[in-house]
C-alpha cells in the first residue's frame, strides 16, 4: 500500500484506502475498522500524496513530514493529537522547525499527528512519494 492510495475525505474522520471507482464516486475502506463505503463524486477526496504543509520557503510534501516524524520518534507513535495546543506546536517545531507559524494552524498539526499515528498503527513504515522514474516504469 502506497501513500497515493490513502485518502482523506472532507467531513469524515480518519483515513481511507482506495478500493475501486464506482458510478457515483469512489469506493473506500476505512483504515480504522475496515468498513467500506462510497465517497460520492461531490465529496472532497484528497490523496495524502497530494497534500503539503506550508513552510517559510517552499511547501513540503506531507510524506516528507511523516518521514521526519518517523525518524524523530524512532517509528513509534507521535504525540497525542489531543494534547494542548502549545505542546502540539512545540512537538511540530521539533520535527519541522521551518513550518510557517502564520498559515499552519493547530487543527492542521492535530490532523498531521493523528494521521501519522493512524498510519503507524496499521503498520505503515514507508512514507516515500513515487518518483517520476517509478511512475514511468509502472506505465
CSV table of C-alpha atoms in Angstrom, one decimal:
chain,number,residue,atom,x,y,z
A,1,UNK,CA,0.0,0.0,0.0
A,2,UNK,CA,1.4,3.4,-1.0
A,3,UNK,CA,0.6,6.9,0.2
A,4,UNK,CA,-1.1,7.7,-3.1
A,5,UNK,CA,-3.8,5.0,-2.2
A,6,UNK,CA,-4.5,6.6,1.2
A,7,UNK,CA,-7.3,9.1,1.1
A,8,UNK,CA,-8.7,11.8,3.4
A,9,UNK,CA,-12.3,12.7,2.9
A,10,UNK,CA,-13.6,16.1,4.0
A,11,UNK,CA,-16.2,15.7,6.7
A,12,UNK,CA,-15.2,12.1,7.5
A,13,UNK,CA,-12.9,11.1,10.4
A,14,UNK,CA,-9.9,9.0,9.8
A,15,UNK,CA,-8.2,7.8,6.6
A,16,UNK,CA,-9.4,5.5,3.9
A,17,UNK,CA,-7.8,3.2,1.4
A,18,UNK,CA,-8.9,3.5,-2.3
A,19,UNK,CA,-10.7,0.3,-3.4
A,20,UNK,CA,-12.4,1.0,-6.7
A,21,UNK,CA,-14.2,3.5,-8.9
A,22,UNK,CA,-18.0,3.4,-8.8
A,23,UNK,CA,-20.6,5.2,-11.0
A,24,UNK,CA,-21.3,7.6,-8.2
A,25,UNK,CA,-17.8,8.2,-6.8
A,26,UNK,CA,-15.2,6.0,-5.3
A,27,UNK,CA,-15.4,3.0,-3.0
A,28,UNK,CA,-13.1,3.4,0.0
A,29,UNK,CA,-12.2,1.2,3.0
A,30,UNK,CA,-11.6,2.7,6.5
A,31,UNK,CA,-8.1,2.1,7.8
A,32,UNK,CA,-9.5,2.0,11.4
A,33,UNK,CA,-12.3,-0.6,11.2
A,34,UNK,CA,-12.1,-1.9,7.6
A,35,UNK,CA,-15.7,-0.8,6.7
A,36,UNK,CA,-16.3,0.0,3.1
A,37,UNK,CA,-18.3,3.0,1.9
A,38,UNK,CA,-19.0,5.0,-1.1
A,39,UNK,CA,-17.5,8.5,-1.2
A,40,UNK,CA,-19.8,10.5,-3.5
A,41,UNK,CA,-18.4,12.4,-6.5
A,42,UNK,CA,-19.1,15.7,-4.9
A,43,UNK,CA,-17.2,14.9,-1.7
A,44,UNK,CA,-13.7,16.5,-1.4
A,45,UNK,CA,-11.4,13.5,-1.5
A,46,UNK,CA,-7.6,14.1,-1.3
A,47,UNK,CA,-4.8,11.6,-1.6
A,48,UNK,CA,-2.2,12.0,1.1
A,49,UNK,CA,0.5,12.1,-1.6
A,50,UNK,CA,-1.1,15.4,-2.9
A,51,UNK,CA,-1.2,17.2,0.5
A,52,UNK,CA,1.6,19.5,1.6
A,53,UNK,CA,2.4,21.7,4.6
A,54,UNK,CA,3.3,25.4,4.4
A,55,UNK,CA,6.9,26.3,5.3
A,56,UNK,CA,8.8,29.6,5.3
A,57,UNK,CA,10.3,28.5,2.0
A,58,UNK,CA,8.7,26.0,-0.4
A,59,UNK,CA,5.9,23.9,0.7
A,60,UNK,CA,6.9,20.4,1.9
A,61,UNK,CA,5.0,17.2,1.0
A,62,UNK,CA,3.1,15.5,3.8
A,63,UNK,CA,5.1,12.3,3.0
A,64,UNK,CA,8.3,14.2,3.9
A,65,UNK,CA,6.7,15.5,7.2
A,66,UNK,CA,5.7,11.9,8.1
A,67,UNK,CA,9.2,10.7,7.3
A,68,UNK,CA,10.7,13.3,9.6
A,69,UNK,CA,8.2,12.4,12.4
A,70,UNK,CA,9.0,8.7,11.9
A,71,UNK,CA,12.8,9.4,12.2
A,72,UNK,CA,12.2,11.7,15.2
A,73,UNK,CA,10.0,9.1,17.1
A,74,UNK,CA,12.0,6.1,16.0
A,75,UNK,CA,9.0,4.5,14.4
A,76,UNK,CA,6.8,4.9,17.4
A,77,UNK,CA,3.5,6.8,17.7
A,78,UNK,CA,3.9,10.6,17.9
A,79,UNK,CA,2.4,13.0,20.5
A,80,UNK,CA,-1.3,12.5,21.3
A,81,UNK,CA,-3.3,14.8,19.0
A,82,UNK,CA,-5.5,15.8,21.9
A,83,UNK,CA,-2.6,17.4,23.7
A,84,UNK,CA,-2.6,21.1,24.5
A,85,UNK,CA,-2.0,23.5,21.5
A,86,UNK,CA,1.3,24.6,23.0
A,87,UNK,CA,2.6,21.1,23.3
A,88,UNK,CA,1.5,20.3,19.7
A,89,UNK,CA,3.2,23.4,18.3
A,90,UNK,CA,6.4,22.6,20.2
A,91,UNK,CA,6.4,19.0,19.0
A,92,UNK,CA,5.7,20.0,15.5
A,93,UNK,CA,8.5,22.6,15.6
A,94,UNK,CA,11.0,19.9,16.7
A,95,UNK,CA,10.0,17.9,13.6
A,96,UNK,CA,9.6,20.7,11.1
A,97,UNK,CA,11.3,23.9,12.5
A,98,UNK,CA,10.7,25.8,9.3
A,99,UNK,CA,6.9,25.4,9.2
A,100,UNK,CA,5.0,28.7,8.6
A,101,UNK,CA,3.6,29.6,12.0
A,102,UNK,CA,1.1,32.0,10.4
A,103,UNK,CA,-0.5,29.6,7.9
A,104,UNK,CA,-0.3,26.3,9.7
A,105,UNK,CA,-3.0,26.2,12.3
A,106,UNK,CA,-3.2,23.9,15.4
A,107,UNK,CA,-6.0,22.0,13.7
A,108,UNK,CA,-3.6,21.2,10.8
A,109,UNK,CA,-1.0,20.0,13.3
A,110,UNK,CA,-3.5,17.8,15.1
A,111,UNK,CA,-4.6,16.3,11.8
A,112,UNK,CA,-1.0,15.6,10.8
A,113,UNK,CA,-0.2,13.8,14.1
A,114,UNK,CA,-3.4,11.9,14.2
A,115,UNK,CA,-2.9,10.7,10.6
A,116,UNK,CA,0.7,9.7,11.3
A,117,UNK,CA,-0.4,7.8,14.4
A,118,UNK,CA,-3.1,6.0,12.4
A,119,UNK,CA,-0.7,5.0,9.6
A,120,UNK,CA,1.9,3.8,12.1
A,121,UNK,CA,-0.8,1.9,14.0
A,122,UNK,CA,-1.8,-0.1,10.9
A,123,UNK,CA,1.9,-0.9,10.1
A,124,UNK,CA,2.8,1.9,7.6
A,125,UNK,CA,6.6,2.5,7.7
A,126,UNK,CA,7.5,3.9,4.2
A,127,UNK,CA,6.3,7.4,3.5
A,128,UNK,CA,8.0,7.9,0.2
A,129,UNK,CA,6.3,9.5,-2.7
A,130,UNK,CA,6.6,7.8,-6.1
A,131,UNK,CA,9.3,9.4,-8.2
A,132,UNK,CA,8.8,10.2,-11.9
A,133,UNK,CA,11.0,7.3,-12.9
A,134,UNK,CA,9.0,4.9,-10.8
A,135,UNK,CA,5.7,6.2,-12.2
A,136,UNK,CA,7.0,5.9,-15.7
A,137,UNK,CA,8.2,2.3,-15.1
A,138,UNK,CA,4.7,1.3,-13.8
A,139,UNK,CA,3.1,2.6,-17.0
